[in-house]
mmCIF file of C-alpha atoms and ligand atoms in Angstrom:
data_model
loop_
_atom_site.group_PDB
_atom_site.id
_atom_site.type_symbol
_atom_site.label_atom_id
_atom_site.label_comp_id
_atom_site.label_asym_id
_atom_site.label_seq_id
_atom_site.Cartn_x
_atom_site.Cartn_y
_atom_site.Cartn_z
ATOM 1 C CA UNK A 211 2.345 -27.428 26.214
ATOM 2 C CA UNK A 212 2.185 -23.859 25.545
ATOM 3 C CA UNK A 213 -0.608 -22.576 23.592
ATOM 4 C CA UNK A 214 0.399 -21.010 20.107
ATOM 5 C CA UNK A 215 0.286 -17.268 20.069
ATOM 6 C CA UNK A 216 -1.991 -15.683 18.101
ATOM 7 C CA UNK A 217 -2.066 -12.356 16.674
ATOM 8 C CA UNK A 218 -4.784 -9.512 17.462
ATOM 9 C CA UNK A 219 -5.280 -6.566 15.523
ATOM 10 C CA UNK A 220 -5.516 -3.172 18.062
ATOM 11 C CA UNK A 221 -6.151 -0.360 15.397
ATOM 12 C CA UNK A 222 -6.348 0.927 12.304
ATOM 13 C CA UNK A 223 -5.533 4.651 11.331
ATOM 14 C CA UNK A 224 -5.039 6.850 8.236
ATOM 15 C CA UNK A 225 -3.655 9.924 6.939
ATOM 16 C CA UNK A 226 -4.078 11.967 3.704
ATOM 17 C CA UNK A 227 -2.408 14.631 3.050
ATOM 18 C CA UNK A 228 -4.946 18.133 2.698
ATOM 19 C CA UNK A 229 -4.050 19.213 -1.134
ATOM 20 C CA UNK A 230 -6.144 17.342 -3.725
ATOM 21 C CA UNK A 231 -4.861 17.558 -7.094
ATOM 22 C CA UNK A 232 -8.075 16.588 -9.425
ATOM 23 C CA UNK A 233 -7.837 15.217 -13.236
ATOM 24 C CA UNK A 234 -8.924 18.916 -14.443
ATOM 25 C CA UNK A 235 -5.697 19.921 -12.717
ATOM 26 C CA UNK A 236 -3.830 17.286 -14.311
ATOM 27 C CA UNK A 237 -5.614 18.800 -17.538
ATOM 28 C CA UNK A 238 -3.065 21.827 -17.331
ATOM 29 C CA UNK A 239 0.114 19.891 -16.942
ATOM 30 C CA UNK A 240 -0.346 17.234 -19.562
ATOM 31 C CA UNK A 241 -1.863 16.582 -22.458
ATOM 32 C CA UNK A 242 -4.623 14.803 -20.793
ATOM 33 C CA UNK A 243 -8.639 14.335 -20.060
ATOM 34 C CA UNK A 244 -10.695 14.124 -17.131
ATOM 35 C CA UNK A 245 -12.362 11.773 -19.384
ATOM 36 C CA UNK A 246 -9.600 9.466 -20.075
ATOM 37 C CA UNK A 247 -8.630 9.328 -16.711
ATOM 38 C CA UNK A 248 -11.768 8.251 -15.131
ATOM 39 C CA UNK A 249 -12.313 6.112 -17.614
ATOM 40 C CA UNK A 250 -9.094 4.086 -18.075
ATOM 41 C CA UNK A 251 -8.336 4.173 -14.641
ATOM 42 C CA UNK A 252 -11.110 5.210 -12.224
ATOM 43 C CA UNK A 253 -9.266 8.060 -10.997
ATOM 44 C CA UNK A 254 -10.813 11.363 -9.875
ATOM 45 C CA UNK A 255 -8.062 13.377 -7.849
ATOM 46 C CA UNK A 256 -5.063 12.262 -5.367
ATOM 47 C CA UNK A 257 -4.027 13.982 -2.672
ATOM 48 C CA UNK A 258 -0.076 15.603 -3.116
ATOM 49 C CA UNK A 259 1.909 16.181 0.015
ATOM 50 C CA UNK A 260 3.570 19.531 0.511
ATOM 51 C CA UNK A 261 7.828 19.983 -0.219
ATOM 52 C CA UNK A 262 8.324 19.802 3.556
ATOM 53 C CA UNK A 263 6.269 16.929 4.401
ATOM 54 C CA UNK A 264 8.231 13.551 4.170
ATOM 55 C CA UNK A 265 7.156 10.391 4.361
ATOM 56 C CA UNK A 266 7.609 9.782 7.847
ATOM 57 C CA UNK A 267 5.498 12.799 8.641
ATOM 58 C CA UNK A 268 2.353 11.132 6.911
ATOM 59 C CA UNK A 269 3.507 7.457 8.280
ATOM 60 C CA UNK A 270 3.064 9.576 12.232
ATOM 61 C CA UNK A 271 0.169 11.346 11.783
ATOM 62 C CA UNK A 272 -1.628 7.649 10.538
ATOM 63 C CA UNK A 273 0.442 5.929 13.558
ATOM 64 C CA UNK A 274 -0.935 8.482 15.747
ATOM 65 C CA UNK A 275 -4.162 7.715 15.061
ATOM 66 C CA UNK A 276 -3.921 4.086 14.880
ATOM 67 C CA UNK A 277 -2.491 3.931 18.500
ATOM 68 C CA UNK A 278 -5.113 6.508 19.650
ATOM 69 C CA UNK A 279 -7.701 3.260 18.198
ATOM 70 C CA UNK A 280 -5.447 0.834 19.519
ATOM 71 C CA UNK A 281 -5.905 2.820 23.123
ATOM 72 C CA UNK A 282 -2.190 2.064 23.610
ATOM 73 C CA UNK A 283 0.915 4.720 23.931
ATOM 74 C CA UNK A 284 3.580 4.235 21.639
ATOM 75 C CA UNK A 285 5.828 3.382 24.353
ATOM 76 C CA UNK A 286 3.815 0.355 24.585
ATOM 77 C CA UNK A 287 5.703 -0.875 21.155
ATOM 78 C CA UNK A 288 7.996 -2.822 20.527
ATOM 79 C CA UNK A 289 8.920 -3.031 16.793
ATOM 80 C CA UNK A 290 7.799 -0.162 14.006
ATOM 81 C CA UNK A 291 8.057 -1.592 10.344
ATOM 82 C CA UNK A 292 7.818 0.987 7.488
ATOM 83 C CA UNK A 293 6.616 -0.234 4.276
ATOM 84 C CA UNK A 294 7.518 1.999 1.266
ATOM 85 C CA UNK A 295 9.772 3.195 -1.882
ATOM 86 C CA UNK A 296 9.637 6.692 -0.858
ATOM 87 C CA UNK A 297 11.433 6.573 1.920
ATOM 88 C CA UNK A 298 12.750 10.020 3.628
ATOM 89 C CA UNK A 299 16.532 9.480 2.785
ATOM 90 C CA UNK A 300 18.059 5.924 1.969
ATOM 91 C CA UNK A 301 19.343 5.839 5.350
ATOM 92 C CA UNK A 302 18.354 6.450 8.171
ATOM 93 C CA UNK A 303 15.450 4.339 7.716
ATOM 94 C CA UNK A 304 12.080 6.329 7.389
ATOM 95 C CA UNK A 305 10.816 3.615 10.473
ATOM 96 C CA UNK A 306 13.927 5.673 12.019
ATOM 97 C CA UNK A 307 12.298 9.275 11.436
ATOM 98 C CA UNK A 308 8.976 8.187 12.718
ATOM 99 C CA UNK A 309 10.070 6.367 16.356
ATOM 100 C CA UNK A 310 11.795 9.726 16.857
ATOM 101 C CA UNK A 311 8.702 11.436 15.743
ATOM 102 C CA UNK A 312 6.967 9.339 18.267
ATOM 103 C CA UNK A 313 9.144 10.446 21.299
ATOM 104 C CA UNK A 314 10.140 6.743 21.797
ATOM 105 C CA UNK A 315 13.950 5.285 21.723
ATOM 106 C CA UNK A 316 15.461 1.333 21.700
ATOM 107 C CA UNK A 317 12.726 -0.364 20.178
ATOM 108 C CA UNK A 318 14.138 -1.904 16.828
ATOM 109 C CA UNK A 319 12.581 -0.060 13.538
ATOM 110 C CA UNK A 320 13.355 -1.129 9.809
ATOM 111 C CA UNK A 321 11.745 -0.202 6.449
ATOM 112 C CA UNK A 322 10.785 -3.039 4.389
ATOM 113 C CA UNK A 323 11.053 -2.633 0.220
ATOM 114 C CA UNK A 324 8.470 -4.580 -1.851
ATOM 115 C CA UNK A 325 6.611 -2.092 -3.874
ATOM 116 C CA UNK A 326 2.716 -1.633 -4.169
ATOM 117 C CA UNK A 327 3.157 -5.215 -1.883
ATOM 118 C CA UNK A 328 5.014 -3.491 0.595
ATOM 119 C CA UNK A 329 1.818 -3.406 3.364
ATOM 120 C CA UNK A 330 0.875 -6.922 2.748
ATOM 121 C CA UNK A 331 4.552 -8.393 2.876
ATOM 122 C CA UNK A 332 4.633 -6.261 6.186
ATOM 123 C CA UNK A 333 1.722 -8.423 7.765
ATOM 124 C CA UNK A 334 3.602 -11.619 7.126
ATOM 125 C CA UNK A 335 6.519 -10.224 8.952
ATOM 126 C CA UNK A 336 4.763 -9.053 11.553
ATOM 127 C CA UNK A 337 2.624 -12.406 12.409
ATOM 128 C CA UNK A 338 5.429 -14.495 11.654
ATOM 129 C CA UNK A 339 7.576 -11.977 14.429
ATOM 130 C CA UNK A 340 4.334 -12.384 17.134
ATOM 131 C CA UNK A 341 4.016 -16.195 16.321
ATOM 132 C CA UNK A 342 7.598 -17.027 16.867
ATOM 133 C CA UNK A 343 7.201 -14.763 20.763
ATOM 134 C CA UNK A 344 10.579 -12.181 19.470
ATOM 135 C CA UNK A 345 7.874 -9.441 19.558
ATOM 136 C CA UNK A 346 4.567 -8.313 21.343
ATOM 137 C CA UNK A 347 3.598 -5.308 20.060
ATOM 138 C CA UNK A 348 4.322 -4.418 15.876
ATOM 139 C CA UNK A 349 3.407 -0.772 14.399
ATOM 140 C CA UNK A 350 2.839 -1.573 10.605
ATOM 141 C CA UNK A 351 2.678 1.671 8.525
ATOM 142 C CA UNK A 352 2.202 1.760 4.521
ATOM 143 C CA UNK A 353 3.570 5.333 4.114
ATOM 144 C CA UNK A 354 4.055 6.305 -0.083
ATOM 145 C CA UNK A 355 4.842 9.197 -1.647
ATOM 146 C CA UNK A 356 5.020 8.493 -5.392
ATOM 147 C CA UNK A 357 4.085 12.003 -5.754
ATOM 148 C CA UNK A 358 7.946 12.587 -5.403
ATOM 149 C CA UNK A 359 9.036 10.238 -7.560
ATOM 150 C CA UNK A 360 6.711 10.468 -10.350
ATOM 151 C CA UNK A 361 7.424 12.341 -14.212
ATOM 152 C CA UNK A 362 5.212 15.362 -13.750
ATOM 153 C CA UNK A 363 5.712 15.421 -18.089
ATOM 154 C CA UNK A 364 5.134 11.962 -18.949
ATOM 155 C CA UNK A 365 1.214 12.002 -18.712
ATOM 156 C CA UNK A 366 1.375 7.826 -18.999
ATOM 157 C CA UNK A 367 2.238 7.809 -15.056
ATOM 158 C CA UNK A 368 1.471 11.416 -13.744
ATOM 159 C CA UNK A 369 -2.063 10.673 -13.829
ATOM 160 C CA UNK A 370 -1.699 7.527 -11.823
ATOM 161 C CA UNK A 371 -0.364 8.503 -8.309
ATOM 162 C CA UNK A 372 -0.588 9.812 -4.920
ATOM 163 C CA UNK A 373 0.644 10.521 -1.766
ATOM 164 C CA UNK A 374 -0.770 8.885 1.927
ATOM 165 C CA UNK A 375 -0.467 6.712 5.038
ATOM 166 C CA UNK A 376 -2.079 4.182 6.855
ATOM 167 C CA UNK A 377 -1.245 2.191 9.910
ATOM 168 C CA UNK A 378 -1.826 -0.737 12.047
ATOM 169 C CA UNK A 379 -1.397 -2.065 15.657
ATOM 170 C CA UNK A 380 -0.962 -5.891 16.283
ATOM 171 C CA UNK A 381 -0.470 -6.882 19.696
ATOM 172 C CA UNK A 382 0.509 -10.993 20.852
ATOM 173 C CA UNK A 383 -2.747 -12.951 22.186
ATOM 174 C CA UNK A 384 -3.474 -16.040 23.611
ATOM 175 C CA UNK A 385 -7.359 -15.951 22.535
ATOM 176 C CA UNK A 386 -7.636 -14.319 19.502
ATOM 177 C CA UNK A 387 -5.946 -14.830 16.090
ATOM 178 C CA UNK A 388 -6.787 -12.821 13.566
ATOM 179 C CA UNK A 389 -4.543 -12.881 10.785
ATOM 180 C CA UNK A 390 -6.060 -15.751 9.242
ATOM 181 C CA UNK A 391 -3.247 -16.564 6.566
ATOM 182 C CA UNK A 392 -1.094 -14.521 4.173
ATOM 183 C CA UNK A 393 0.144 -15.375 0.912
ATOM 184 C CA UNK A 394 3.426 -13.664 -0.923
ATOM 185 C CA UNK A 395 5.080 -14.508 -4.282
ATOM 186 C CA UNK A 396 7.617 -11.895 -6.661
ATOM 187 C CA UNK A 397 9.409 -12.318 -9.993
ATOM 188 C CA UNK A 398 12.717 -10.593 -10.468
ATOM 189 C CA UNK A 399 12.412 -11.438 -14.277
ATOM 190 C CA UNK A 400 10.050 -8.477 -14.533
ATOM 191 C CA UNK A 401 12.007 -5.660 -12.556
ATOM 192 C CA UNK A 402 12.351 -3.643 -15.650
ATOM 193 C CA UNK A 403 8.968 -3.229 -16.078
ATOM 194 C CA UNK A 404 8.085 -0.922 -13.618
ATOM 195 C CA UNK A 405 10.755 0.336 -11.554
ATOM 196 C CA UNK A 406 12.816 3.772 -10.791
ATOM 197 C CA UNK A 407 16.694 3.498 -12.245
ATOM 198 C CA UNK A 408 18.769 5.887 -10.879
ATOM 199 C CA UNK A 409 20.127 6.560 -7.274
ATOM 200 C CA UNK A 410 21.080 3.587 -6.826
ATOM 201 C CA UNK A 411 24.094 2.216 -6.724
ATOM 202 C CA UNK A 412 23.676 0.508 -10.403
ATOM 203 C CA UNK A 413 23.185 3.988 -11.699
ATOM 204 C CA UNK A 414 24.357 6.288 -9.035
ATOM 205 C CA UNK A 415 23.076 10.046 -8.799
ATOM 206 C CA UNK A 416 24.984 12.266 -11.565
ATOM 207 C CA UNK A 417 24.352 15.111 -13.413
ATOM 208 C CA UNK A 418 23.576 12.912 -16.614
ATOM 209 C CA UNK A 419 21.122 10.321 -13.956
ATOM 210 C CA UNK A 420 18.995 14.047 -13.353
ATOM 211 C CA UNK A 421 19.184 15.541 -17.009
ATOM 212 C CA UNK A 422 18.105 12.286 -18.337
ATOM 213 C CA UNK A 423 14.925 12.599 -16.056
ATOM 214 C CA UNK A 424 15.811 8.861 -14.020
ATOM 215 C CA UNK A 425 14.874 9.462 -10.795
ATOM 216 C CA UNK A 426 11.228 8.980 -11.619
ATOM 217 C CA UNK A 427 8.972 6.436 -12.777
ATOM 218 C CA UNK A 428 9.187 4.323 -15.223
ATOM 219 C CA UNK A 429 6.007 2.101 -16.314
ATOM 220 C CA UNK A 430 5.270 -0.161 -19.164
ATOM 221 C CA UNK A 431 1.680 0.278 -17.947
ATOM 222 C CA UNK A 432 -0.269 -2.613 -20.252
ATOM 223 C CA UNK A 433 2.644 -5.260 -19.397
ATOM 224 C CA UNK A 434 1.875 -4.504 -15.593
ATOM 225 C CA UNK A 435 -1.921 -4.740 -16.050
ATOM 226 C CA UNK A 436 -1.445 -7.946 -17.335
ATOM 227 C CA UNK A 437 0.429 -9.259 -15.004
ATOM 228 C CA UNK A 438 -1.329 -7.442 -12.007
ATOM 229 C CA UNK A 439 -4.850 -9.488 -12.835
ATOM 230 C CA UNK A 440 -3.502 -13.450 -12.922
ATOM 231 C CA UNK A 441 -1.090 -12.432 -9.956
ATOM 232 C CA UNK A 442 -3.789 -10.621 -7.707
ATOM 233 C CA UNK A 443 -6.079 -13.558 -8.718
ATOM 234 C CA UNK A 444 -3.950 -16.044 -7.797
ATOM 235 C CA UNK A 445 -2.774 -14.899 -4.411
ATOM 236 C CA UNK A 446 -6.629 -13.890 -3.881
ATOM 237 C CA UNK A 447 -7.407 -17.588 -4.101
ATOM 238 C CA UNK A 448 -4.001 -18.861 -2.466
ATOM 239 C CA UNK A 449 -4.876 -16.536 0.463
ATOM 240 C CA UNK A 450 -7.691 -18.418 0.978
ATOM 241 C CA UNK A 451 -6.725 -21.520 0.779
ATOM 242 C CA UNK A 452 -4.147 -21.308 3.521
ATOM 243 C CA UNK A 453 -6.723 -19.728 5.897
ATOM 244 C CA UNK A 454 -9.424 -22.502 5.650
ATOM 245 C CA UNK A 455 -12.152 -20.244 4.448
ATOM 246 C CA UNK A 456 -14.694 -19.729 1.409
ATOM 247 C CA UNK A 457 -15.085 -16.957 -0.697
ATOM 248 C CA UNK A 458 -18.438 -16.551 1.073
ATOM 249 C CA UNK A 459 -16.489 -16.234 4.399
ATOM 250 C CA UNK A 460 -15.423 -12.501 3.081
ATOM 251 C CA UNK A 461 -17.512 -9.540 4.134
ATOM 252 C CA UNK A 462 -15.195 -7.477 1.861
ATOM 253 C CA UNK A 463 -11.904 -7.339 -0.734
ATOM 254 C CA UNK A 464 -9.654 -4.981 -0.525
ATOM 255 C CA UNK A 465 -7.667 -4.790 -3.736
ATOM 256 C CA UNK A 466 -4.517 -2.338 -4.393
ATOM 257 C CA UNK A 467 -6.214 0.105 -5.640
ATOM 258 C CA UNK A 468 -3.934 0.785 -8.991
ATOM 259 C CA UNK A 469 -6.888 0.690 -11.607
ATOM 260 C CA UNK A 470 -10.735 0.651 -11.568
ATOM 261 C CA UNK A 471 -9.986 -1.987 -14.671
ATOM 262 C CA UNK A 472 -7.670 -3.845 -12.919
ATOM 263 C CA UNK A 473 -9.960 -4.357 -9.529
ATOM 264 C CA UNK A 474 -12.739 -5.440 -11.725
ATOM 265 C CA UNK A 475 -10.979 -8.048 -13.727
ATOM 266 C CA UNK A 476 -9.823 -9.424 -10.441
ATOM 267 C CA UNK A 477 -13.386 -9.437 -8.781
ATOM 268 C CA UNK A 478 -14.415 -11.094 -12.613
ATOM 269 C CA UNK A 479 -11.355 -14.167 -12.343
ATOM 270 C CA UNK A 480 -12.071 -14.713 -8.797
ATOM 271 C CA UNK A 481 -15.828 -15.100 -8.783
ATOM 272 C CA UNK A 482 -17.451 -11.714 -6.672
ATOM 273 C CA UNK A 483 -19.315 -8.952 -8.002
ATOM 274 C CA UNK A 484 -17.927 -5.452 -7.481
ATOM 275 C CA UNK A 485 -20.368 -4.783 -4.245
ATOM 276 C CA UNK A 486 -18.402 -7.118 -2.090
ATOM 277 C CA UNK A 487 -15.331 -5.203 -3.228
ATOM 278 C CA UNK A 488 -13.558 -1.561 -1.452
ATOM 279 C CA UNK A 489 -12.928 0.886 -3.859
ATOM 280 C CA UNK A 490 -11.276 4.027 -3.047
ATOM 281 C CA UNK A 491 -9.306 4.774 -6.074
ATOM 282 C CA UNK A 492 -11.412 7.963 -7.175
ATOM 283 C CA UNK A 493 -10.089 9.413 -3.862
ATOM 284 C CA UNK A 494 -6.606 8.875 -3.464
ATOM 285 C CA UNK A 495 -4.866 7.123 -6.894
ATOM 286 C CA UNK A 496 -2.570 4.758 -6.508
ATOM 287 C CA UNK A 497 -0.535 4.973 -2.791
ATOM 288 C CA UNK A 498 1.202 2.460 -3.364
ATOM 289 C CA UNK A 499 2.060 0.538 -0.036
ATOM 290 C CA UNK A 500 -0.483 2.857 1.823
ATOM 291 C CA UNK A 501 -3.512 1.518 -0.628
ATOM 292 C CA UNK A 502 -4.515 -1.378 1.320
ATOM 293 C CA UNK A 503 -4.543 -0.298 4.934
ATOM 294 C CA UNK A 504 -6.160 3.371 3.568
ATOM 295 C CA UNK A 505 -8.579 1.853 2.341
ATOM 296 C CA UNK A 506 -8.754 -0.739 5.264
ATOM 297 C CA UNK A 507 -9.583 1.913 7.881
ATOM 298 C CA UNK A 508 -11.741 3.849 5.630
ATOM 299 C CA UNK A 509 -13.394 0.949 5.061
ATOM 300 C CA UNK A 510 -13.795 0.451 9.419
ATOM 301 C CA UNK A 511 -14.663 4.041 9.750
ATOM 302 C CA UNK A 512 -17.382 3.949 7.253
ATOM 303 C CA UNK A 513 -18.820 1.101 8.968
ATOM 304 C CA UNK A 514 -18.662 -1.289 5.727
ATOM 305 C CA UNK A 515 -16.590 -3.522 8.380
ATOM 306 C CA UNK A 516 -17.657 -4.650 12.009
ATOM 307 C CA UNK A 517 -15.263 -6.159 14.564
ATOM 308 C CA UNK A 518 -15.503 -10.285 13.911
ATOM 309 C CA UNK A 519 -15.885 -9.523 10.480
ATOM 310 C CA UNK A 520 -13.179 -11.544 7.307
ATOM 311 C CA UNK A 521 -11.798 -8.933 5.108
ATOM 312 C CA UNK A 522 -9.156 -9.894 2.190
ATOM 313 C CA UNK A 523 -6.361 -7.850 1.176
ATOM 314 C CA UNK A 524 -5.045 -8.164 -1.942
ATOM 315 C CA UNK A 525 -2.133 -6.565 -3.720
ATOM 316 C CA UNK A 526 0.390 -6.388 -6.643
ATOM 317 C CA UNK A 527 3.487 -4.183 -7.450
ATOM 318 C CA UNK A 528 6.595 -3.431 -8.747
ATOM 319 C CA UNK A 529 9.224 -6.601 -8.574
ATOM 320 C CA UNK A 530 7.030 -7.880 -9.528
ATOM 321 C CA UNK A 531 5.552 -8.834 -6.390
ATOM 322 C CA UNK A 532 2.553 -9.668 -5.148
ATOM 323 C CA UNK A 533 0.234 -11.014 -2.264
ATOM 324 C CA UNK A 534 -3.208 -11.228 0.084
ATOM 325 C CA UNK A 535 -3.608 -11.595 3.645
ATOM 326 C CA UNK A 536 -6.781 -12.991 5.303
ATOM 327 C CA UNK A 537 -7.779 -10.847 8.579
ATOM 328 C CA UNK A 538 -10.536 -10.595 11.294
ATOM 329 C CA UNK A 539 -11.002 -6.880 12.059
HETATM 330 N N1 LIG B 76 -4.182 10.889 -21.066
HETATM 331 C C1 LIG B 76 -4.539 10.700 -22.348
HETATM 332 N N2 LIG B 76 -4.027 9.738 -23.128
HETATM 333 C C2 LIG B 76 -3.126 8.901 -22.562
HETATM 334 C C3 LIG B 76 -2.705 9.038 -21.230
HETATM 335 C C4 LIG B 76 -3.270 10.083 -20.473
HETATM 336 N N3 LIG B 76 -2.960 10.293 -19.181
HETATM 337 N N4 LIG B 76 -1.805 8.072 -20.956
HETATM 338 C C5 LIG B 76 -1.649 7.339 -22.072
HETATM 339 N N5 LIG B 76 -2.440 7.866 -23.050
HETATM 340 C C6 LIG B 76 -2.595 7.373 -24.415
HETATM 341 C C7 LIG B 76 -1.392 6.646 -24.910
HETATM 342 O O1 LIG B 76 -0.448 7.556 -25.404
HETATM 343 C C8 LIG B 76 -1.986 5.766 -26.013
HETATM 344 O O2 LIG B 76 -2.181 6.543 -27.168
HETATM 345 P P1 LIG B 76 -1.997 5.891 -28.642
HETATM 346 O O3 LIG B 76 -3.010 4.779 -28.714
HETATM 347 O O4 LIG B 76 -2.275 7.029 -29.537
HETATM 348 O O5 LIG B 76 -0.584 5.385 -28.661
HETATM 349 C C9 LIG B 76 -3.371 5.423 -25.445
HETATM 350 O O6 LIG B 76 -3.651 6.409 -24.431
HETATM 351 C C10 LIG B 76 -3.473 4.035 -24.871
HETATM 352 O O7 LIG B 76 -2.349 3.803 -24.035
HETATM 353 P P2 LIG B 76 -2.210 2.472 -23.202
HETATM 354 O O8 LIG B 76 -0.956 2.520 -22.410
HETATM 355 O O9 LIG B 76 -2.422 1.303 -24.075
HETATM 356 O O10 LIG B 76 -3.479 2.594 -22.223
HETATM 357 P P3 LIG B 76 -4.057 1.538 -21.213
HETATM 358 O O11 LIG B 76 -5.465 1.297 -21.525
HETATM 359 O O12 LIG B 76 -3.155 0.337 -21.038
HETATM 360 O O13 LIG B 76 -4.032 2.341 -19.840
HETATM 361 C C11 LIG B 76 -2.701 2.513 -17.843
HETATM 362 C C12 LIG B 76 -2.805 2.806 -19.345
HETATM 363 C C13 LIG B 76 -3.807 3.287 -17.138
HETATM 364 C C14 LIG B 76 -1.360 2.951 -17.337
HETATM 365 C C15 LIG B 76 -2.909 0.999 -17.590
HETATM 366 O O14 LIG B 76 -2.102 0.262 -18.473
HETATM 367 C C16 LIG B 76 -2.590 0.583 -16.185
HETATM 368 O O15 LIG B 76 -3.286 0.931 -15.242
HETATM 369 N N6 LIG B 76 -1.541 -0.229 -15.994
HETATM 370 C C17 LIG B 76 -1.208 -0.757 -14.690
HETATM 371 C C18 LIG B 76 -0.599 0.239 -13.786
HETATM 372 C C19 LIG B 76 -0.355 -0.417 -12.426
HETATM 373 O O16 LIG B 76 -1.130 -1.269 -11.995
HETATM 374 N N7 LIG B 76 0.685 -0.129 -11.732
HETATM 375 C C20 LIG B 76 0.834 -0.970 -10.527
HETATM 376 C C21 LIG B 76 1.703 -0.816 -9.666
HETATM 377 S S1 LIG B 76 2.448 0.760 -9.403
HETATM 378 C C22 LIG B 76 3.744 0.473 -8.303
HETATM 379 O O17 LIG B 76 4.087 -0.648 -7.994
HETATM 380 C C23 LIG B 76 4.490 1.697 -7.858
#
């Protein structure tokens, strides 16, 4: 019989864009504190991309780095997934944009819509794709740029975003497997919690859509907190679970990094203190589907993470949804 395929992880890359916008910036716009900021969030600055920058751009500048890791050209691939809710246009896909920014034609590319979630639903895909022998070799970008969608007057969400990319290379293998397990859950009942209403087709684009200010945002920020910690927990320990291993198997936790608060109650419910856990919040905000595998290669490039090491990815979003993935760097 035919030994199962396993999945191996090539390369991790990363892109941020250059302009930080920090919390005494912020200051100017709203009616808002450094102080508060930090404090109720963990937040220092974000970085913003510029008017001409799309998301595709910052998804190939992170792919290009990821396959430069990966030592592999991108004609090499054969699938490119695009996690994200900011995509370039609502069609063409933004996984569309970036094989053409890659100079490569054929290969199949599709964006994939689950929120904060979007990176970790994205490595279930892509195993379950290399398991099953369709595909060999997956590009996996988290590419967000709430920036774009976000209520520069409405100092409840301004304050919470940013802008970035990150990418990663699986390739098929017969010896190594290193996406140890992956857990993914969602709840529809709570769409209208956190969620952008207009341009789409329940409330198309009109003139009323844009003077009511409904392409942006909108957060009931202490429902979502509550939800985010049980959820995260949950699929923290589910995770687990499924891949056979202890919480003492983990060199580190990556949380979605959505609030300082948030990552800490998580660490709290699932038994680790905050030193086992990757923060990078203060840096970039809240990337949505880019947090994870930003702060996954940052994490590899700072040398908190050695090849054979466990890490733990572990996210929650708009949908709700929500989700971890066990991998061997
Ligand atoms: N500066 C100063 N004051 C502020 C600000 C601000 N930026 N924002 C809110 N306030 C005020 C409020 O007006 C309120 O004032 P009041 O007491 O006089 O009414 C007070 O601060 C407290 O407001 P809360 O909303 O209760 O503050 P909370 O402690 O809950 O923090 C926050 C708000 C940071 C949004 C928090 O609830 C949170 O992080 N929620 C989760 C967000 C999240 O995880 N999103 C995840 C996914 S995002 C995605 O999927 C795209």
């Amino acid at each position: 019989m035919d030994k199962k395929i396993g999945v191996k992880i090539l390369g991790t890359g990363s892109y941020l864009p250059e302009k930080i916008l920090t919390n005494s910036d912020l200051e100017k716009i709203v009616d808002t504190s450094d102080e508060w900021i930090s404090a109720r969030t963990g937040i220092r600055e974000r970085r913003i991309s510029k008017s001409n920058e799309p998301t595709s751009e910052l998804a190939y500048k992170a792919s290009i780095k990821a396959l430069e890791v990966a030592n592999i050209s991108p004609k090499q691939l054969d699938l490119i997934i695009i996690a994200t809710i900011t995509p370039d246009m609502f069609f063409p896909s933004t996984a569309c944009f970036l094989q053409r920014k890659l100079g490569i034609v054929s290969i199949p590319a599709f964006d994939l819509s689950a929120a904060c979630s979007g990176f970790v639903y994205g490595i279930s895909v892509s195993k379950a794709f290399i398991e099953s022998g369709l595909y060999k070799t997956i590009l996996l970008v988290g590419a967000d740029e709430l920036s774009k969608i976000t209520d520069w007057k409405d100092k409840n969400t301004c304050v919470l975003f940013g802008d970035g990319a990150g990418a990663i290379v699986f390739s098929n293998s017969q010896k190594d497997d290193d996406i140890l397990s992956v857990f993914l859950g969602a709840d529809g009942l709570y769409s209208d919690l956190l969620f952008l209403p207009a341009g789409g087709s329940v409330y198309p684009a009109t003139e009323s859509t844009v003077s009511e200010n409904l392409h942006t945002i909108k957060m009931q920020g202490r429902e979502v907190f509550k939800a985010a910690v049980p959820k995260m927990a949950l699929a923290a320990e589910k995770a687990l679970e499924l891949s056979g291993k202890s919480i003492n198997d983990i060199k580190i936790f990556i949380p979605h990094q959505a609030n300082i608060r948030i990552i800490e109650a998580v660490a709290k419910k699932i038994g680790i203190s905050m030193d086992r856990v990757f923060v990078n919040i203060h840096k970039t905000g809240n990337i949505s589907s880019a947090t994870t595998i930003t702060a996954l290669d940052e994490a590899i490039k700072a040398g908190k993470v050695c090849k054979g090491d466990i890490v733990e990815l572990i996210t929650f979003g708009g949908g709700f949804t929500w989700g971890a993935a066990i991998i061997r760097i």
